[in-house]
Coordinates of C-alpha atoms and ligand atoms in Angstrom, one line a residue:
M1 CA 12.1 -0.6 -27.0
K2 CA 13.0 1.9 -24.4
T3 CA 15.2 1.6 -21.4
V4 CA 15.4 3.6 -18.1
S5 CA 18.4 3.2 -15.8
V6 CA 17.6 3.4 -12.2
N7 CA 20.6 4.7 -10.3
T8 CA 19.8 3.5 -6.8
S9 CA 22.4 2.0 -4.5
K10 CA 22.0 -1.2 -6.6
P11 CA 21.5 0.2 -10.1
Y12 CA 19.3 -1.7 -12.6
K13 CA 17.4 -1.2 -15.8
V14 CA 13.8 -1.1 -16.7
K15 CA 13.1 -2.2 -20.2
I16 CA 9.9 -1.3 -21.9
G17 CA 8.6 -2.8 -25.1
K18 CA 5.8 -4.7 -26.8
G19 CA 6.6 -8.4 -26.9
L20 CA 9.7 -7.9 -24.8
V21 CA 9.0 -10.8 -22.5
D22 CA 9.7 -13.1 -25.4
K23 CA 13.3 -12.3 -24.8
L24 CA 13.1 -12.9 -21.1
A25 CA 15.8 -15.7 -20.9
E26 CA 18.2 -13.5 -22.9
E27 CA 17.6 -10.4 -20.7
I28 CA 18.0 -12.4 -17.5
Q29 CA 21.3 -13.8 -18.7
K30 CA 22.6 -10.3 -19.2
V31 CA 22.1 -9.4 -15.5
K32 CA 22.6 -12.8 -13.8
N33 CA 24.3 -16.0 -14.3
C34 CA 21.8 -18.4 -12.5
K35 CA 20.7 -22.0 -12.9
K36 CA 17.4 -21.9 -10.9
I37 CA 14.5 -19.6 -11.2
A38 CA 11.4 -19.4 -9.0
I39 CA 8.4 -17.9 -10.8
I40 CA 6.0 -16.3 -8.3
T41 CA 2.6 -15.3 -9.5
D42 CA -1.2 -15.2 -8.6
D43 CA -3.8 -17.5 -10.0
N44 CA -5.3 -15.0 -12.5
V45 CA -1.9 -14.1 -14.0
G46 CA -0.8 -17.7 -13.7
R47 CA -3.8 -19.0 -15.7
L48 CA -3.1 -16.4 -18.5
Y49 CA 0.7 -16.3 -18.6
G50 CA 2.2 -18.9 -16.2
K51 CA 2.8 -21.6 -18.8
K52 CA 4.1 -19.2 -21.4
V53 CA 6.7 -17.6 -19.0
E54 CA 7.7 -21.0 -17.8
S55 CA 8.3 -22.2 -21.3
L56 CA 10.4 -19.0 -22.1
L57 CA 12.7 -20.1 -19.3
K58 CA 13.2 -23.7 -20.4
D59 CA 17.0 -23.3 -20.4
F60 CA 16.8 -22.9 -16.5
E61 CA 15.7 -25.1 -13.8
V62 CA 12.3 -23.6 -13.0
C63 CA 10.0 -23.9 -10.0
Y64 CA 6.6 -22.2 -9.9
F65 CA 4.5 -20.8 -7.0
E66 CA 1.0 -19.4 -7.4
F67 CA -1.1 -17.8 -4.7
S68 CA -4.7 -16.6 -4.8
N69 CA -5.2 -13.0 -6.1
G70 CA -6.6 -10.2 -4.0
E71 CA -5.4 -7.8 -1.2
D72 CA -6.2 -10.3 1.5
N73 CA -3.3 -12.4 0.3
K74 CA -0.8 -9.6 0.5
S75 CA 0.1 -11.0 3.9
L76 CA 2.9 -12.5 6.0
A77 CA 1.1 -15.9 5.6
T78 CA 1.7 -15.7 1.8
V79 CA 5.3 -14.6 2.3
S80 CA 5.9 -17.5 4.7
D81 CA 4.4 -20.0 2.2
I82 CA 6.8 -18.6 -0.5
L83 CA 9.9 -18.7 1.8
E84 CA 9.1 -22.4 2.7
F85 CA 8.7 -23.1 -1.0
L86 CA 12.0 -21.4 -1.9
A87 CA 13.8 -23.4 0.8
K88 CA 12.1 -26.7 -0.2
N89 CA 13.3 -26.1 -3.8
K90 CA 16.8 -25.4 -2.4
L91 CA 17.3 -21.9 -4.0
T92 CA 20.6 -20.3 -3.2
R93 CA 21.8 -16.8 -3.4
S94 CA 23.1 -17.5 -6.9
D95 CA 19.5 -18.2 -8.0
L96 CA 16.7 -15.8 -9.0
I97 CA 13.0 -15.0 -8.3
V98 CA 10.8 -13.8 -11.1
A99 CA 7.8 -11.8 -9.8
L100 CA 5.1 -12.1 -12.6
G101 CA 1.9 -10.1 -11.9
G102 CA 0.4 -6.8 -10.6
G103 CA 1.4 -4.7 -7.6
I104 CA 0.5 -7.4 -5.1
V105 CA 2.6 -10.1 -6.6
G106 CA 5.6 -7.6 -6.9
D107 CA 5.2 -6.5 -3.2
V108 CA 4.8 -10.0 -1.8
A109 CA 7.5 -11.7 -4.1
G110 CA 9.8 -8.7 -3.5
F111 CA 9.5 -9.0 0.2
A112 CA 10.2 -12.7 0.1
A113 CA 13.2 -12.0 -2.1
A114 CA 14.4 -9.4 0.4
S115 CA 14.2 -11.8 3.3
Y116 CA 15.1 -15.2 1.9
L117 CA 18.7 -15.9 2.8
R118 CA 18.8 -12.2 3.8
G119 CA 18.2 -11.2 0.3
I120 CA 18.3 -12.8 -3.2
D121 CA 17.9 -11.2 -6.6
F122 CA 14.6 -10.8 -8.3
V123 CA 13.2 -9.6 -11.6
Q124 CA 9.9 -7.8 -11.8
I125 CA 7.6 -8.5 -14.7
P126 CA 4.7 -6.2 -14.0
T127 CA 1.4 -7.2 -15.7
T128 CA -0.9 -4.3 -14.6
L129 CA -0.7 -0.7 -15.8
L130 CA -0.3 0.3 -12.1
A131 CA 2.6 -2.0 -11.5
M132 CA 4.3 -1.0 -14.8
V133 CA 4.2 2.8 -14.1
D134 CA 4.6 2.8 -10.4
S135 CA 5.0 -0.2 -8.0
S136 CA 7.6 -2.4 -9.9
V137 CA 10.2 0.4 -9.8
G138 CA 11.8 1.8 -6.7
G139 CA 12.3 -1.1 -4.5
K140 CA 9.5 -0.8 -2.0
T141 CA 8.2 -4.2 -1.1
G142 CA 5.9 -5.4 1.7
V143 CA 2.7 -6.7 3.0
N144 CA -0.3 -5.7 5.1
L145 CA -0.8 -6.4 8.8
S146 CA -4.2 -6.5 10.5
A147 CA -3.4 -3.0 11.9
G148 CA -3.1 -1.6 8.4
K149 CA -1.8 -1.6 4.8
N150 CA 1.9 -2.0 4.0
L151 CA 3.0 -2.0 7.6
A152 CA 5.7 -4.6 7.1
G153 CA 8.3 -4.6 4.4
A154 CA 11.7 -3.8 3.1
F155 CA 13.5 -1.7 0.5
H156 CA 14.9 -4.3 -2.0
Q157 CA 15.6 -3.2 -5.5
P158 CA 15.0 -5.7 -8.4
C159 CA 17.9 -6.4 -10.6
L160 CA 15.8 -6.0 -13.8
V161 CA 12.3 -4.9 -14.7
I162 CA 10.6 -6.0 -17.9
C163 CA 7.6 -4.0 -18.9
D164 CA 5.7 -5.6 -21.8
Q165 CA 2.6 -3.7 -22.8
N166 CA 1.1 -6.8 -24.3
F167 CA 0.1 -8.0 -20.9
L168 CA -2.4 -5.1 -20.8
H169 CA -4.6 -6.7 -23.5
T170 CA -6.1 -9.0 -20.9
L171 CA -6.3 -6.5 -18.1
P172 CA -9.9 -5.5 -17.1
S173 CA -10.8 -1.9 -17.7
E174 CA -11.2 -1.1 -13.9
E175 CA -7.6 -2.1 -13.5
I176 CA -6.6 0.1 -16.4
K177 CA -8.3 3.0 -14.7
N178 CA -6.5 2.2 -11.5
G179 CA -3.2 2.6 -13.4
L180 CA -4.3 5.8 -15.0
G181 CA -4.8 7.3 -11.5
E182 CA -1.0 7.0 -11.0
V183 CA -0.3 8.1 -14.5
I184 CA -2.2 11.4 -13.9
K185 CA -0.3 11.7 -10.6
Y186 CA 3.1 11.7 -12.5
G187 CA 1.8 14.4 -14.8
C188 CA 0.6 16.5 -11.9
I189 CA 3.7 16.3 -9.8
A190 CA 6.4 16.5 -12.4
D191 CA 5.5 16.7 -16.1
K192 CA 3.0 19.2 -17.6
K193 CA 3.6 17.7 -21.1
L194 CA 2.5 14.3 -19.9
F195 CA -0.6 15.8 -18.3
D196 CA -1.4 17.7 -21.7
L197 CA -0.9 14.4 -23.6
L198 CA -3.5 12.8 -21.2
C199 CA -5.9 15.7 -21.8
T200 CA -5.7 16.0 -25.6
G201 CA -4.0 12.9 -26.9
D202 CA -4.7 9.2 -27.1
V203 CA -3.0 7.6 -24.1
F204 CA -3.4 4.0 -25.5
C205 CA -1.8 4.9 -28.9
N206 CA 1.1 6.4 -26.9
I207 CA 1.2 3.8 -24.1
E208 CA 5.0 3.1 -24.5
E209 CA 5.9 6.7 -24.2
V210 CA 3.5 7.2 -21.3
I211 CA 4.9 4.2 -19.3
Y212 CA 8.5 5.4 -20.1
T213 CA 7.8 8.9 -18.9
C214 CA 6.2 7.7 -15.6
I215 CA 9.1 5.3 -15.0
S216 CA 11.7 8.0 -15.7
I217 CA 10.0 10.3 -13.2
K218 CA 9.8 7.5 -10.6
A219 CA 13.5 6.5 -11.2
D220 CA 14.6 10.0 -10.7
F221 CA 12.8 10.3 -7.4
A222 CA 14.0 6.9 -6.3
A223 CA 17.6 7.6 -7.1
R224 CA 17.6 11.0 -5.4
D225 CA 15.8 9.7 -2.2
E226 CA 16.0 5.9 -2.3
F227 CA 14.7 5.5 1.3
D228 CA 11.8 7.9 1.2
K229 CA 13.1 10.6 3.5
G230 CA 12.3 13.7 1.5
D231 CA 11.5 14.5 -2.1
R232 CA 10.2 11.0 -2.9
Q233 CA 7.3 11.7 -0.7
K234 CA 5.9 13.8 -3.6
L235 CA 5.0 10.5 -5.2
N236 CA 2.3 10.3 -2.5
F237 CA 0.4 13.2 -4.1
G238 CA -3.3 12.4 -3.8
H239 CA -2.5 9.4 -1.5
T240 CA -3.3 10.9 1.9
L241 CA -7.0 11.5 1.1
G242 CA -6.9 8.5 -1.4
H243 CA -6.1 6.1 1.4
S244 CA -9.0 7.5 3.5
I245 CA -11.3 6.9 0.5
E246 CA -10.1 3.4 0.0
K247 CA -10.7 2.6 3.6
A248 CA -14.0 4.4 4.0
T249 CA -15.4 2.5 0.9
A250 CA -13.9 -0.8 2.2
F251 CA -11.8 -0.8 -0.9
A252 CA -14.8 -0.6 -3.2
I253 CA -13.0 2.3 -4.8
P254 CA -9.6 0.8 -5.4
H255 CA -6.2 2.4 -4.9
G256 CA -5.5 4.2 -8.3
Q257 CA -9.0 5.6 -8.5
A258 CA -9.1 6.6 -4.9
V259 CA -5.9 8.5 -5.6
G260 CA -7.7 10.1 -8.5
I261 CA -10.3 11.5 -6.2
G262 CA -7.7 12.3 -3.6
M263 CA -5.8 14.5 -6.0
V264 CA -8.9 16.5 -6.9
L265 CA -9.9 16.9 -3.2
I266 CA -6.4 18.0 -2.0
C267 CA -6.1 20.5 -4.9
R268 CA -9.6 21.9 -4.2
W269 CA -8.6 22.4 -0.5
A270 CA -5.3 24.0 -1.4
Q271 CA -6.9 26.3 -4.0
E272 CA -9.3 27.5 -1.3
H273 CA -6.3 28.3 0.9
G274 CA -4.3 30.0 -1.9
L275 CA -1.7 27.2 -1.9
T276 CA -2.4 25.9 -5.4
G277 CA -2.9 27.7 -8.6
A278 CA -6.6 28.2 -9.7
G279 CA -8.1 25.5 -11.9
C280 CA -5.9 22.5 -11.1
A281 CA -8.6 20.5 -9.3
E282 CA -10.9 21.1 -12.2
E283 CA -8.4 20.0 -14.8
I284 CA -7.6 16.8 -12.8
D285 CA -11.3 16.1 -12.4
G286 CA -11.7 16.6 -16.2
L287 CA -9.3 13.7 -16.7
L288 CA -11.1 11.4 -14.3
K289 CA -14.3 12.1 -16.3
K290 CA -12.5 11.5 -19.6
F291 CA -11.3 8.1 -18.4
E292 CA -14.6 7.3 -16.7
M293 CA -12.8 6.9 -13.4
A294 CA -14.6 7.0 -10.0
R295 CA -15.5 10.6 -9.1
K296 CA -18.3 10.2 -6.6
Y297 CA -18.1 9.4 -2.9
D298 CA -20.5 9.6 0.0
F299 CA -18.3 11.2 2.7
T300 CA -18.0 14.7 4.2
D301 CA -14.7 16.5 4.3
E302 CA -14.8 16.0 8.1
Q303 CA -15.0 12.2 7.7
L304 CA -12.1 12.1 5.2
W305 CA -9.8 14.4 7.1
G306 CA -10.8 12.7 10.3
A307 CA -9.5 9.5 8.9
V308 CA -6.2 11.3 8.0
A309 CA -5.9 12.7 11.5
N310 CA -6.2 9.2 13.1
D311 CA -3.6 7.7 10.8
K312 CA -1.3 5.6 13.0
K313 CA 1.7 6.5 10.8
L314 CA 1.4 10.2 11.7
K315 CA 4.2 11.6 13.8
G316 CA 2.5 13.8 16.4
S317 CA 0.0 16.0 14.7
D318 CA 2.3 17.2 11.9
I319 CA 1.6 16.0 8.3
N320 CA 3.5 16.5 5.2
L321 CA 1.0 17.2 2.4
V322 CA 2.0 17.1 -1.2
L323 CA 0.6 20.1 -3.0
L324 CA 0.8 21.4 -6.6
K325 CA 2.1 24.9 -7.3
D326 CA 0.5 24.2 -10.7
I327 CA 0.1 21.2 -12.9
G328 CA 3.5 19.8 -13.3
E329 CA 5.1 21.3 -10.2
S330 CA 4.7 19.9 -6.7
Y331 CA 6.0 20.7 -3.2
L332 CA 5.8 19.4 0.3
Y333 CA 3.7 21.5 2.8
K334 CA 4.0 20.7 6.4
T335 CA 1.0 21.5 8.5
D336 CA -1.0 20.5 11.7
V337 CA -3.5 17.9 10.8
N338 CA -6.0 19.2 13.3
G339 CA -6.2 22.4 11.4
L340 CA -7.3 20.7 8.3
I341 CA -10.6 19.4 9.4
T342 CA -12.4 22.7 9.8
K343 CA -12.5 24.5 6.6
Ligands
ADP401 P1 -2.3 -3.7 -8.8 O1 -1.3 -3.9 -9.8 O2 -3.3 -2.7 -9.2 O3 -1.6 -3.3 -7.5 P2 -3.2 -6.5 -8.4 O4 -1.8 -7.1 -8.3 O5 -4.1 -6.9 -7.3 O6 -3.1 -5.0 -8.3 O7 -3.8 -6.9 -9.7 C1 -5.1 -6.5 -10.0 C2 -5.9 -7.7 -10.5 O8 -5.6 -8.0 -11.9 C3 -5.6 -9.0 -9.9 O9 -6.8 -9.8 -9.7 C4 -4.6 -9.7 -10.8 O10 -4.7 -11.2 -10.7 C5 -5.2 -9.2 -12.1 N1 -4.2 -9.2 -13.2 C6 -2.9 -8.8 -13.1 N2 -2.4 -8.7 -14.3 C7 -3.3 -9.1 -15.2 C8 -3.3 -9.2 -16.7 N3 -2.3 -8.8 -17.4 N4 -4.5 -9.6 -17.2 C9 -5.6 -9.9 -16.5 N5 -5.7 -9.8 -15.1 C10 -4.5 -9.4 -14.5
ZN402 ZN1 -0.2 4.6 -5.3

């Protein structure tokens, strides 16, 4: 078992290990003296693991809420249903929410935890690779609005994260690829050794080490810039164009894999402008190929950059791009978005 300490305003631990969830009750008791626990999950994860996790918590008074999987349910309506459920079951601030699932469950249950009684504690049990290496750590919670993704939310750190790689045995390969997009990102922005391991080693034989490395990097960024004002933005490497690709394909290319393509495209652009060392785009593309991730898309550069320029979240026409100096070293580069479209 490995542990990462996340030193944000409310510090907590991320524990990583095969079969770790079996010790869930014990681990919870170490961080919180509570009587009641609400398990929040989606229908897929609930079918596979709901009963098991419920039985692991038999010493507590447990209530259980399940919502339908999928991005459409990452909504205020789901949060509202959860809040009503928590109130009906009379949870108090001394009680606890357990978010069992992928990134969507973590985001929705985390946002409900942030707002119920103005904030109650929650434990993240990520069950996808993407949630393990990325979204379950760092305290970003939230939902989509009809105007766009992740437009409503809160910073609310969990009190514990339990990463048990055994959950990955049932995860479809497309979802594994999604997680690998973020894993590659961590190698690119901060850890050449991780990147080399992905290139030459067997990621699945080394999965505990890989998850530990990604979480350590994320914890470091989150502790230094909890509220995303500066350096934490480097975690968005590949995401600017990645989001355009997600949108342009109506999410047929899902987040992690869109980020994969986004990383290649931004490096290609930066290499052409002398802003990134030669060969980075090709090395990243080599990894997408190795892991059989999405690499093809039907858009012109103009379409993709055009979508970036129209992003509602942009302040004026300035954009902070995350670029690589080289693999393992990243920096923020502020530029005028309108200058990006013509090459
Ligand atoms: P992500 O973690 O990539 O943000 P989701 O939370 O939407 O995304 O999870 C992706 C899909 O995988 C969902 O349909 C979810 O129900 C399903 N899922 C999550 N964890 C597992 C698992 N361990 N085994 C099988 N399916 C899972
Ligand atoms: Zn991401």
